[in-house]
Each structure stands twice: as C-alpha cells, then as structure tokens.
Short mmCIF file of C-alpha atoms in Angstrom, two decimals:
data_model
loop_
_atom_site.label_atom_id
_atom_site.label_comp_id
_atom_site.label_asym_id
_atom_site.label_seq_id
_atom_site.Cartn_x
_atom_site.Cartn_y
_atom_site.Cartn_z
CA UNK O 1 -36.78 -61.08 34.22
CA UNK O 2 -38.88 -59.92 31.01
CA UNK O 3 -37.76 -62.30 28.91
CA UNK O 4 -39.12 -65.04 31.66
CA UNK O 5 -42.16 -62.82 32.16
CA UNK O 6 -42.90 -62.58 28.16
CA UNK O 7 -42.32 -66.54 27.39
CA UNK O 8 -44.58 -67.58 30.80
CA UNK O 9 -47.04 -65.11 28.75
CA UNK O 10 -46.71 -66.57 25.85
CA UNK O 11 -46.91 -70.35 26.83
CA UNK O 12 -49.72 -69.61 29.17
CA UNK O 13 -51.51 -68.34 25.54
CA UNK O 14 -50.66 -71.30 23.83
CA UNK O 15 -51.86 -73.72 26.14
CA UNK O 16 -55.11 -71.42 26.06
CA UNK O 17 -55.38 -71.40 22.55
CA UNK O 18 -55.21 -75.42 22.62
CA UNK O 19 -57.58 -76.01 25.16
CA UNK O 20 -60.15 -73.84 23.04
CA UNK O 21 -59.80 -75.80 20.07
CA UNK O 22 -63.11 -77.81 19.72
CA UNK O 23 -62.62 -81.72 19.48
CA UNK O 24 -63.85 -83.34 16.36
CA UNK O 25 -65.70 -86.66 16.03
CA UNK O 26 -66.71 -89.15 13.63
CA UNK O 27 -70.35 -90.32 13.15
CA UNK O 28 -69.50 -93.40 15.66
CA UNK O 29 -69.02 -91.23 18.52
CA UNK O 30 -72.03 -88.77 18.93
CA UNK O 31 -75.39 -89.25 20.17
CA UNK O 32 -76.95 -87.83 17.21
CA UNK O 33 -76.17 -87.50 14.12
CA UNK O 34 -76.61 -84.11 11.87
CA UNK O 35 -79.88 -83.50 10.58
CA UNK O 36 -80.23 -83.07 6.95
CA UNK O 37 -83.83 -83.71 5.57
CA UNK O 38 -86.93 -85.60 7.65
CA UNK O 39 -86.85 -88.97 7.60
CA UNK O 40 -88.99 -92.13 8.40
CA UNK O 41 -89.77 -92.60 12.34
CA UNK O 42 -88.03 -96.76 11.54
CA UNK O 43 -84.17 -94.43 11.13
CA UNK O 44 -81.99 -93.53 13.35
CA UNK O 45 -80.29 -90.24 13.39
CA UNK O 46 -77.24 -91.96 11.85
CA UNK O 47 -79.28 -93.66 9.37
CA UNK O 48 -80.93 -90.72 8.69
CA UNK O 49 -78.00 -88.32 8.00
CA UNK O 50 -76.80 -91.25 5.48
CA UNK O 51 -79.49 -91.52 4.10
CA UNK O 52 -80.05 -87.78 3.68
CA UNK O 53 -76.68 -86.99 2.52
CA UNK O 54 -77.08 -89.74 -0.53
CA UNK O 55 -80.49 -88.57 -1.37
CA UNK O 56 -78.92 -84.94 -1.80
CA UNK O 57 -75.99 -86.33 -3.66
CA UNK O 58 -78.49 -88.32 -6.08
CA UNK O 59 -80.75 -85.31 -6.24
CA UNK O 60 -78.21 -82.48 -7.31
CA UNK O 61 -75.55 -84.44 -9.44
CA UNK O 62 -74.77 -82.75 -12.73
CA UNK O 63 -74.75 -85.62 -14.02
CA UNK O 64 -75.38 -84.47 -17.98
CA UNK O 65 -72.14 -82.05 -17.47
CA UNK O 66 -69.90 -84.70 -16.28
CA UNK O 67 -70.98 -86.73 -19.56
CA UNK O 68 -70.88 -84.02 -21.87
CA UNK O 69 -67.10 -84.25 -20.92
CA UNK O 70 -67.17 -87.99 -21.18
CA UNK O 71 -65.80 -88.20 -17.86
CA UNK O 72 -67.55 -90.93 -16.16
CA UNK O 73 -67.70 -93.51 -14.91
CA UNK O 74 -65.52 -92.63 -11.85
CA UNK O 75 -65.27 -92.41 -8.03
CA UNK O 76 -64.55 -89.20 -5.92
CA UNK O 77 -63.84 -90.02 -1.73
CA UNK O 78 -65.31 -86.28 -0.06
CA UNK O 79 -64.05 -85.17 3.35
CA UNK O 80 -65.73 -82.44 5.31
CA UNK O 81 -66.57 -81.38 8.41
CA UNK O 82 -69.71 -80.52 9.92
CA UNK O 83 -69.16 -77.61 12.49
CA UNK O 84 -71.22 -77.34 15.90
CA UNK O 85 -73.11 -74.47 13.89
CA UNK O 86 -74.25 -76.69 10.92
CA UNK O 87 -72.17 -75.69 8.86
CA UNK O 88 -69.72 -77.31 6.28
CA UNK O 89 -66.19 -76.71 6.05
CA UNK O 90 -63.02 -78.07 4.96
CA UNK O 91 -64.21 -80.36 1.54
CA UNK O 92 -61.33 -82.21 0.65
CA UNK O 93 -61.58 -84.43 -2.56
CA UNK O 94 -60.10 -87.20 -3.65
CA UNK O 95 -60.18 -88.26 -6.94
CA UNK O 96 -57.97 -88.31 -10.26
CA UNK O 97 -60.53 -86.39 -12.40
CA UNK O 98 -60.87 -82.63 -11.89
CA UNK O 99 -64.30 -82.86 -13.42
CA UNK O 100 -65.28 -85.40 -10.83
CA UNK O 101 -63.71 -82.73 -7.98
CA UNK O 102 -65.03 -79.77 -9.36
CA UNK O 103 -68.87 -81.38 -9.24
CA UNK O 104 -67.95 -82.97 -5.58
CA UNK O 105 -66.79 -79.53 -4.26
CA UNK O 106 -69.97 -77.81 -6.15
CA UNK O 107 -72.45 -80.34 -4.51
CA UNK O 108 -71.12 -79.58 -0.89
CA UNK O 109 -70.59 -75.82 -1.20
CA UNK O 110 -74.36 -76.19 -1.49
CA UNK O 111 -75.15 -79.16 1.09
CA UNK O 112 -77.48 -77.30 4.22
CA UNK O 113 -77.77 -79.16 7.47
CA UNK O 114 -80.73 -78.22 9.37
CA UNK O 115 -78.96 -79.57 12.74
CA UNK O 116 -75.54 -79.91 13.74
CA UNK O 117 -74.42 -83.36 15.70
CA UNK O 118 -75.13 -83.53 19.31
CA UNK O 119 -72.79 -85.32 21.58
CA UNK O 120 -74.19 -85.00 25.98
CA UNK O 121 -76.92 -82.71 24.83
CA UNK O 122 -74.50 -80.20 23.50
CA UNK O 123 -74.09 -79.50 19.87
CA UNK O 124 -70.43 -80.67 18.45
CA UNK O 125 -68.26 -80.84 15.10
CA UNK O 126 -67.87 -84.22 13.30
CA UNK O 127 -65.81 -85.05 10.38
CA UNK O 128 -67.35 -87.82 7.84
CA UNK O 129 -66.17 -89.76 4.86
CA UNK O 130 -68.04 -90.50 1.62
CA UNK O 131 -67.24 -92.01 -1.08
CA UNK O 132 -69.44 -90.62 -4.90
CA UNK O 133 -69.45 -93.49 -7.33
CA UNK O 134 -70.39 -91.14 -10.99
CA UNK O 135 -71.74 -93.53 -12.76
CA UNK O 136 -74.46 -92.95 -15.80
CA UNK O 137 -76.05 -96.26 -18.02
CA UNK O 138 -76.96 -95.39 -21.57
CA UNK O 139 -80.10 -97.41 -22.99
CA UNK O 140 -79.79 -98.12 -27.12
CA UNK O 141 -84.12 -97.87 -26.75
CA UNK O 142 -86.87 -97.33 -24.65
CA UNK O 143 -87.11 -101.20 -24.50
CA UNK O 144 -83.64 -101.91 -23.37
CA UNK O 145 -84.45 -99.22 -20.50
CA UNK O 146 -87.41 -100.91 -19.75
CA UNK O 147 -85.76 -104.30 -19.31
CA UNK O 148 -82.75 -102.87 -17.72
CA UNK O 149 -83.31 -99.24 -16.08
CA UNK O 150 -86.34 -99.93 -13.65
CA UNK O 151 -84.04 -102.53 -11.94
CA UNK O 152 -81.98 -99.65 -10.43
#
C-alpha cells in the first residue's frame, strides 16, 4: 500500500513538474517581438528585434582579433533563447572555427534585451536562429576603398 502511495506521489510530481515547464516559441508565433534598441515608428516589433540584434552584432564584433588570427572569412549559426525575464540563455554555436565560437558566445554573453517577447499580453520565452557571416575586405589604398568600401 506504500509502495502504491509513494509512486501515485511521485507521478502526480512529475506530471506537475511538466505542466510548469514554460512553452517556448519562435519569432513567428508571438505578438511581439523582444525589444532590443528603439527603432523607427515604419518597424514592426519583429523587424525591429532583427534589426536590433544585427546592429549589435555589427557594433561589437572583434573583428581585428578574429583577423589577427587570420581566421576569417567564416560563418557561425547562434542559438539562444530569450527567457520571459529578458534574459539570454542557452547560446549554442555552430561553426567549425573555435575563434568564430568563442567571439559568437562573447557577443551574446553581453547581448541586453530591454523587453522580453509578449505572446496574449503576457510576457513569454522564444528561441531564435541567426546566422554571423565574419567577413572583413582589405583595401591595397585609400583609393581602392573609396571605389570599393562606401558601396557596403
């Protein structure tokens, strides 16, 4: 009669413990997206947290360290998750340089979302996807970056 007693326990705890597990999303699925920097009225929340997240990627690339290890160009896909408390957890990597990784990991250990994602009016985690093309164009003169930097 225990035993019975101690597995109903126990199975009644599990089935707890799963219910209180928060669902994740994708960017697709909420309302609004998270909020990482201001952005013009013309975006949408989505846009916005795209937009955002490459601006911060462009912004705080150590660019100079990857080529001081002559390790570009190359392309790094970053998973993470943005928690219902705006926060970032689980960065997962994927790439075949660890220079490329270690700068990927580095640049979201650092990412700050002012907002998380709402989903109903109620704040909720979403996983995203993006991929980090490291990439770097060296000029032989001020002329030839003239001609061929100001495109970019």
């Amino acid at each position: 009669m225990k035993q019975i007693a101690v597995m109903f326990s126990f199975y009644t705890l599990c089935a707890l413990n799963l219910q209180a597990q928060t669902k994740i999303f994708n960017l697709a699925e909420v309302d609004e997206a998270p909020f990482i920097i201001k952005c013009a009225d013309s975006l949408n929340s989505k846009e916005c947290f795209t937009t955002g997240l490459n601006e911060y990627i462009h912004q705080n690339i150590d660019i100079m360290k990857l080529v001081d290890h002559r390790n570009l160009p190359g392309k790094a896909y970053v998973q993470f998750i943005v928690t219902e408390e705006a926060v970032v957890r689980q960065v997962n990597v994927r790439t075949r340089n660890k220079f490329l990784k270690e700068e990927a990991l580095r640049l979201f250990a650092d990412l700050k979302i002012e907002h998380p994602a709402r989903k109903n009016s109620k704040n909720v985690a979403i996983q995203h996807v993006i991929p980090i093309t490291f990439n770097t164009e060296v000029f032989k003169s001020y002329k030839d970056f003239e001609r061929n930097g100001k495109k970019q």
